[in-house]
mmCIF file of C-alpha atoms in Angstrom:
data_model
loop_
_atom_site.group_PDB
_atom_site.id
_atom_site.type_symbol
_atom_site.label_atom_id
_atom_site.label_comp_id
_atom_site.label_asym_id
_atom_site.label_seq_id
_atom_site.Cartn_x
_atom_site.Cartn_y
_atom_site.Cartn_z
ATOM 1 C CA UNK A 5 -19.090 -5.391 4.135
ATOM 2 C CA UNK A 6 -15.374 -5.319 5.031
ATOM 3 C CA UNK A 7 -13.746 -2.161 3.709
ATOM 4 C CA UNK A 8 -11.687 1.004 4.848
ATOM 5 C CA UNK A 9 -13.018 4.463 4.186
ATOM 6 C CA UNK A 10 -11.076 7.676 3.870
ATOM 7 C CA UNK A 11 -12.133 10.862 2.741
ATOM 8 C CA UNK A 12 -10.596 11.576 -0.693
ATOM 9 C CA UNK A 13 -9.536 15.270 -0.427
ATOM 10 C CA UNK A 14 -8.363 17.503 2.622
ATOM 11 C CA UNK A 15 -6.999 21.215 2.788
ATOM 12 C CA UNK A 16 -5.356 22.683 5.567
ATOM 13 C CA UNK A 17 -2.534 25.784 5.997
ATOM 14 C CA UNK A 18 0.912 25.767 6.749
ATOM 15 C CA UNK A 19 1.820 26.071 10.327
ATOM 16 C CA UNK A 20 -2.070 24.767 11.334
ATOM 17 C CA UNK A 21 -2.484 20.974 11.434
ATOM 18 C CA UNK A 22 -4.816 18.783 9.473
ATOM 19 C CA UNK A 23 -6.265 15.321 10.539
ATOM 20 C CA UNK A 24 -6.767 12.688 8.196
ATOM 21 C CA UNK A 25 -9.532 10.269 9.053
ATOM 22 C CA UNK A 26 -10.423 6.476 8.525
ATOM 23 C CA UNK A 27 -13.254 4.430 9.191
ATOM 24 C CA UNK A 28 -13.294 0.867 8.462
ATOM 25 C CA UNK A 29 -15.050 -2.688 9.060
ATOM 26 C CA UNK A 30 -13.542 -6.119 9.518
ATOM 27 C CA UNK A 31 -14.252 -9.451 11.062
ATOM 28 C CA UNK A 32 -10.598 -9.753 12.856
ATOM 29 C CA UNK A 33 -9.260 -6.643 13.588
ATOM 30 C CA UNK A 34 -5.201 -6.921 13.991
ATOM 31 C CA UNK A 35 -4.302 -3.461 13.783
ATOM 32 C CA UNK A 36 -4.136 -0.357 11.656
ATOM 33 C CA UNK A 37 -1.221 1.300 9.969
ATOM 34 C CA UNK A 38 -0.860 4.824 8.233
ATOM 35 C CA UNK A 39 1.760 5.175 5.049
ATOM 36 C CA UNK A 40 2.486 8.670 2.957
ATOM 37 C CA UNK A 41 2.541 8.102 -0.760
ATOM 38 C CA UNK A 42 4.176 11.121 -2.831
ATOM 39 C CA UNK A 43 3.164 11.538 -6.290
ATOM 40 C CA UNK A 44 5.162 9.062 -8.084
ATOM 41 C CA UNK A 45 6.387 7.877 -5.351
ATOM 42 C CA UNK A 46 6.252 4.048 -3.039
ATOM 43 C CA UNK A 47 4.200 4.219 -0.104
ATOM 44 C CA UNK A 48 6.108 5.470 3.413
ATOM 45 C CA UNK A 49 5.520 3.627 6.837
ATOM 46 C CA UNK A 50 4.232 5.881 9.064
ATOM 47 C CA UNK A 51 2.533 4.450 12.214
ATOM 48 C CA UNK A 52 0.890 1.080 13.231
ATOM 49 C CA UNK A 53 -1.480 0.796 15.959
ATOM 50 C CA UNK A 54 -3.322 -2.054 17.410
ATOM 51 C CA UNK A 55 -4.639 -0.617 20.837
ATOM 52 C CA UNK A 56 -7.040 2.314 21.862
ATOM 53 C CA UNK A 57 -6.354 5.748 22.176
ATOM 54 C CA UNK A 58 -3.274 8.269 21.131
ATOM 55 C CA UNK A 59 -0.203 7.422 19.922
ATOM 56 C CA UNK A 60 2.314 10.563 19.636
ATOM 57 C CA UNK A 61 4.920 10.380 17.095
ATOM 58 C CA UNK A 62 5.920 14.354 17.002
ATOM 59 C CA UNK A 63 5.148 15.397 14.290
ATOM 60 C CA UNK A 64 2.524 12.371 13.393
ATOM 61 C CA UNK A 65 -0.096 11.002 15.907
ATOM 62 C CA UNK A 66 -2.327 8.322 15.770
ATOM 63 C CA UNK A 67 -5.580 8.024 17.545
ATOM 64 C CA UNK A 68 -7.668 4.553 17.194
ATOM 65 C CA UNK A 69 -11.248 3.363 18.274
ATOM 66 C CA UNK A 70 -11.903 -0.444 17.748
ATOM 67 C CA UNK A 71 -15.473 -0.278 18.966
ATOM 68 C CA UNK A 72 -16.048 2.460 16.646
ATOM 69 C CA UNK A 73 -13.976 1.285 13.885
ATOM 70 C CA UNK A 74 -12.485 4.452 13.757
ATOM 71 C CA UNK A 75 -8.741 6.013 13.210
ATOM 72 C CA UNK A 76 -6.977 9.119 12.578
ATOM 73 C CA UNK A 77 -3.848 10.778 11.272
ATOM 74 C CA UNK A 78 -2.901 13.959 13.175
ATOM 75 C CA UNK A 79 -0.395 15.842 11.406
ATOM 76 C CA UNK A 80 0.922 19.095 13.342
ATOM 77 C CA UNK A 81 2.844 22.272 12.891
ATOM 78 C CA UNK A 82 2.239 21.533 9.072
ATOM 79 C CA UNK A 83 4.688 22.350 5.925
ATOM 80 C CA UNK A 84 4.286 22.608 2.572
ATOM 81 C CA UNK A 85 6.341 19.197 2.011
ATOM 82 C CA UNK A 86 3.266 17.212 4.039
ATOM 83 C CA UNK A 87 1.112 17.757 0.577
ATOM 84 C CA UNK A 88 0.854 14.074 -0.009
ATOM 85 C CA UNK A 89 -1.793 11.276 -0.411
ATOM 86 C CA UNK A 90 -2.434 9.327 3.715
ATOM 87 C CA UNK A 91 -3.074 5.429 3.084
ATOM 88 C CA UNK A 92 -4.904 4.144 6.362
ATOM 89 C CA UNK A 93 -4.392 0.113 5.938
ATOM 90 C CA UNK A 94 -6.054 -2.781 8.287
ATOM 91 C CA UNK A 95 -4.933 -6.234 8.827
ATOM 92 C CA UNK A 96 -7.715 -8.773 9.040
ATOM 93 C CA UNK A 97 -7.198 -11.903 10.270
ATOM 94 C CA UNK A 98 -10.980 -12.819 9.454
ATOM 95 C CA UNK A 99 -9.684 -13.059 5.565
ATOM 96 C CA UNK A 100 -7.628 -16.249 6.776
ATOM 97 C CA UNK A 101 -4.026 -14.611 5.844
ATOM 98 C CA UNK A 102 -3.735 -11.868 7.817
ATOM 99 C CA UNK A 103 -4.251 -9.567 5.048
ATOM 100 C CA UNK A 104 -3.541 -5.678 4.611
ATOM 101 C CA UNK A 105 -6.492 -3.905 2.875
ATOM 102 C CA UNK A 106 -5.674 -0.114 2.010
ATOM 103 C CA UNK A 107 -7.900 2.813 1.554
ATOM 104 C CA UNK A 108 -7.935 4.677 -1.384
ATOM 105 C CA UNK A 109 -6.035 7.269 0.204
ATOM 106 C CA UNK A 110 -6.610 11.079 1.300
ATOM 107 C CA UNK A 111 -4.796 13.500 -0.735
ATOM 108 C CA UNK A 112 -3.589 16.224 1.847
ATOM 109 C CA UNK A 113 -2.975 19.916 -0.075
ATOM 110 C CA UNK A 114 -1.193 21.816 2.276
ATOM 111 C CA UNK A 115 -1.229 25.679 1.084
ATOM 112 C CA UNK A 116 1.065 28.701 2.377
ATOM 113 C CA UNK B 23 20.891 -1.248 3.477
ATOM 114 C CA UNK B 24 19.356 -1.693 -0.429
ATOM 115 C CA UNK B 25 15.520 -0.808 -0.166
ATOM 116 C CA UNK B 26 12.805 -2.835 -2.825
ATOM 117 C CA UNK B 27 14.024 -2.778 -6.348
ATOM 118 C CA UNK B 28 11.587 -2.801 -8.945
ATOM 119 C CA UNK B 29 11.800 -3.047 -12.975
ATOM 120 C CA UNK B 30 11.048 -1.841 -15.388
ATOM 121 C CA UNK B 31 9.634 1.433 -13.885
ATOM 122 C CA UNK B 32 7.785 2.406 -16.744
ATOM 123 C CA UNK B 33 5.665 -0.096 -19.784
ATOM 124 C CA UNK B 34 3.655 1.132 -22.338
ATOM 125 C CA UNK B 35 1.619 -2.088 -24.196
ATOM 126 C CA UNK B 36 -1.071 -2.422 -26.672
ATOM 127 C CA UNK B 37 -3.986 -4.640 -25.763
ATOM 128 C CA UNK B 38 -3.136 -8.172 -25.678
ATOM 129 C CA UNK B 39 0.738 -7.962 -25.596
ATOM 130 C CA UNK B 40 2.696 -9.000 -22.411
ATOM 131 C CA UNK B 41 4.838 -7.613 -19.877
ATOM 132 C CA UNK B 42 7.004 -9.177 -16.735
ATOM 133 C CA UNK B 43 7.668 -7.518 -13.915
ATOM 134 C CA UNK B 44 10.634 -8.055 -11.723
ATOM 135 C CA UNK B 45 11.159 -7.382 -8.127
ATOM 136 C CA UNK B 46 14.404 -7.884 -5.426
ATOM 137 C CA UNK B 47 13.137 -7.363 -2.037
ATOM 138 C CA UNK B 48 15.117 -6.414 1.228
ATOM 139 C CA UNK B 49 17.626 -9.287 2.053
ATOM 140 C CA UNK B 50 16.345 -10.963 4.907
ATOM 141 C CA UNK B 51 13.160 -10.606 4.011
ATOM 142 C CA UNK B 52 11.067 -13.874 3.664
ATOM 143 C CA UNK B 53 7.657 -12.162 2.390
ATOM 144 C CA UNK B 54 6.621 -10.818 -0.638
ATOM 145 C CA UNK B 55 3.711 -8.854 -1.593
ATOM 146 C CA UNK B 56 2.296 -7.474 -5.275
ATOM 147 C CA UNK B 57 0.305 -4.587 -5.338
ATOM 148 C CA UNK B 58 -2.196 -3.003 -8.109
ATOM 149 C CA UNK B 59 -2.625 0.692 -7.809
ATOM 150 C CA UNK B 60 -4.644 2.124 -9.936
ATOM 151 C CA UNK B 61 -4.436 5.857 -10.638
ATOM 152 C CA UNK B 62 -6.273 7.927 -7.210
ATOM 153 C CA UNK B 63 -6.985 4.370 -5.418
ATOM 154 C CA UNK B 64 -4.850 2.733 -2.636
ATOM 155 C CA UNK B 65 -2.934 -0.455 -3.509
ATOM 156 C CA UNK B 66 -4.648 -3.498 -3.660
ATOM 157 C CA UNK B 67 -3.175 -6.898 -3.046
ATOM 158 C CA UNK B 68 -2.638 -9.228 -5.953
ATOM 159 C CA UNK B 69 -0.418 -11.942 -4.087
ATOM 160 C CA UNK B 70 1.791 -12.284 -1.761
ATOM 161 C CA UNK B 71 4.594 -15.568 -1.024
ATOM 162 C CA UNK B 72 6.539 -16.467 2.764
ATOM 163 C CA UNK B 73 9.602 -17.491 0.831
ATOM 164 C CA UNK B 74 9.017 -19.219 -2.337
ATOM 165 C CA UNK B 75 5.335 -20.247 -1.338
ATOM 166 C CA UNK B 76 2.044 -18.998 -2.412
ATOM 167 C CA UNK B 77 0.529 -17.335 0.927
ATOM 168 C CA UNK B 78 -2.805 -15.546 -0.602
ATOM 169 C CA UNK B 79 -3.354 -15.404 -4.538
ATOM 170 C CA UNK B 80 -7.271 -15.383 -4.426
ATOM 171 C CA UNK B 81 -7.400 -11.469 -5.676
ATOM 172 C CA UNK B 82 -5.039 -12.578 -8.753
ATOM 173 C CA UNK B 83 -6.958 -12.728 -12.009
ATOM 174 C CA UNK B 84 -5.271 -16.053 -12.819
ATOM 175 C CA UNK B 85 -6.642 -16.525 -16.421
ATOM 176 C CA UNK B 86 -4.031 -13.564 -17.528
ATOM 177 C CA UNK B 87 -2.164 -12.818 -14.078
ATOM 178 C CA UNK B 88 0.715 -14.853 -12.513
ATOM 179 C CA UNK B 89 3.094 -14.103 -10.099
ATOM 180 C CA UNK B 90 6.502 -16.767 -9.215
ATOM 181 C CA UNK B 91 9.502 -16.675 -6.247
ATOM 182 C CA UNK B 92 11.123 -19.715 -6.910
ATOM 183 C CA UNK B 93 14.207 -19.370 -4.643
ATOM 184 C CA UNK B 94 12.286 -17.223 -2.505
ATOM 185 C CA UNK B 95 14.295 -13.635 -2.792
ATOM 186 C CA UNK B 96 13.400 -12.092 -6.322
ATOM 187 C CA UNK B 97 9.885 -12.292 -7.743
ATOM 188 C CA UNK B 98 8.021 -12.042 -11.210
ATOM 189 C CA UNK B 99 4.912 -11.047 -12.086
ATOM 190 C CA UNK B 100 3.679 -11.127 -15.632
ATOM 191 C CA UNK B 101 0.720 -10.166 -17.535
ATOM 192 C CA UNK B 102 -0.556 -11.932 -20.399
ATOM 193 C CA UNK B 103 -3.006 -10.348 -22.693
ATOM 194 C CA UNK B 104 -3.347 -6.810 -21.257
ATOM 195 C CA UNK B 105 -6.038 -5.398 -21.094
ATOM 196 C CA UNK B 106 -6.946 -1.347 -21.006
ATOM 197 C CA UNK B 107 -7.990 -2.401 -17.340
ATOM 198 C CA UNK B 108 -4.762 -3.444 -16.430
ATOM 199 C CA UNK B 109 -3.377 -0.162 -16.669
ATOM 200 C CA UNK B 110 -2.394 0.829 -12.775
ATOM 201 C CA UNK B 111 1.040 1.134 -10.992
ATOM 202 C CA UNK B 112 2.285 -2.329 -9.822
ATOM 203 C CA UNK B 113 3.544 -2.148 -6.210
ATOM 204 C CA UNK B 114 6.260 -4.371 -4.664
ATOM 205 C CA UNK B 115 6.776 -4.807 -1.216
ATOM 206 C CA UNK B 116 8.371 -6.918 1.468
ATOM 207 C CA UNK B 117 8.820 -7.730 4.865
ATOM 208 C CA UNK B 118 10.165 -9.435 7.657
ATOM 209 C CA UNK B 119 7.445 -12.118 8.387
ATOM 210 C CA UNK B 120 3.902 -11.211 8.138
ATOM 211 C CA UNK B 121 5.205 -7.707 10.114
ATOM 212 C CA UNK B 122 3.539 -4.834 10.352
ATOM 213 C CA UNK B 123 5.852 -2.323 8.140
ATOM 214 C CA UNK B 124 5.669 -2.930 4.851
ATOM 215 C CA UNK B 125 8.650 -1.262 2.430
ATOM 216 C CA UNK B 126 7.597 -0.976 -1.061
ATOM 217 C CA UNK B 127 9.174 -0.481 -4.295
ATOM 218 C CA UNK B 128 9.092 2.554 -6.278
ATOM 219 C CA UNK B 129 6.829 0.904 -8.576
ATOM 220 C CA UNK B 130 6.055 -0.310 -11.900
ATOM 221 C CA UNK B 131 3.708 1.816 -14.099
ATOM 222 C CA UNK B 132 1.794 0.342 -16.812
ATOM 223 C CA UNK B 133 -0.277 2.020 -19.736
ATOM 224 C CA UNK B 134 -2.537 -0.778 -21.893
ATOM 225 C CA UNK B 135 -3.349 0.877 -24.792
#
């Protein structure tokens, strides 16, 4: 079936890194986005990828493997304020409407 | 530049009551989306518009939910006869075209008791 899967929770330590995984299945992949959502706030766009490989955007990097239906968001030099939910969203042409489907999100907790 | 504005921020209803949520997208964004986000879940698309036209409303519970965008700018999402299962945050987002970046409002949090 079609869907977007993410682990529910992830814990890491300030100053280190965290990798948030996302697996998906679509009938017409047309790009994958990552959003950050803090408690009680709106999702905020972080990154968009459509080609395989690693896209380095400094504090955030994004990897995509279309053949494996897999992406990750890598956060380096973690800060306490990086604690948030990270949403993976896949654009699927197969639905006929170029629909954006979100995963349930991964809650990242960064501890001192 | 003003972001996406939504109101009200909070609503508490008893089952069977109705509520309307209003959204003002970013100026110039022709595509507007309504998402439902239950607690601890990701946003789920209800409906989206390009200008005043509905592009996809396949996930909108049509018996109790309705959405309009009459002039291709502001939009209203209405829930009639609310149920406890409608408890969620209703997010409005806009984009220029069917863009890769969605700009979200702060959301309208609904609690149905």
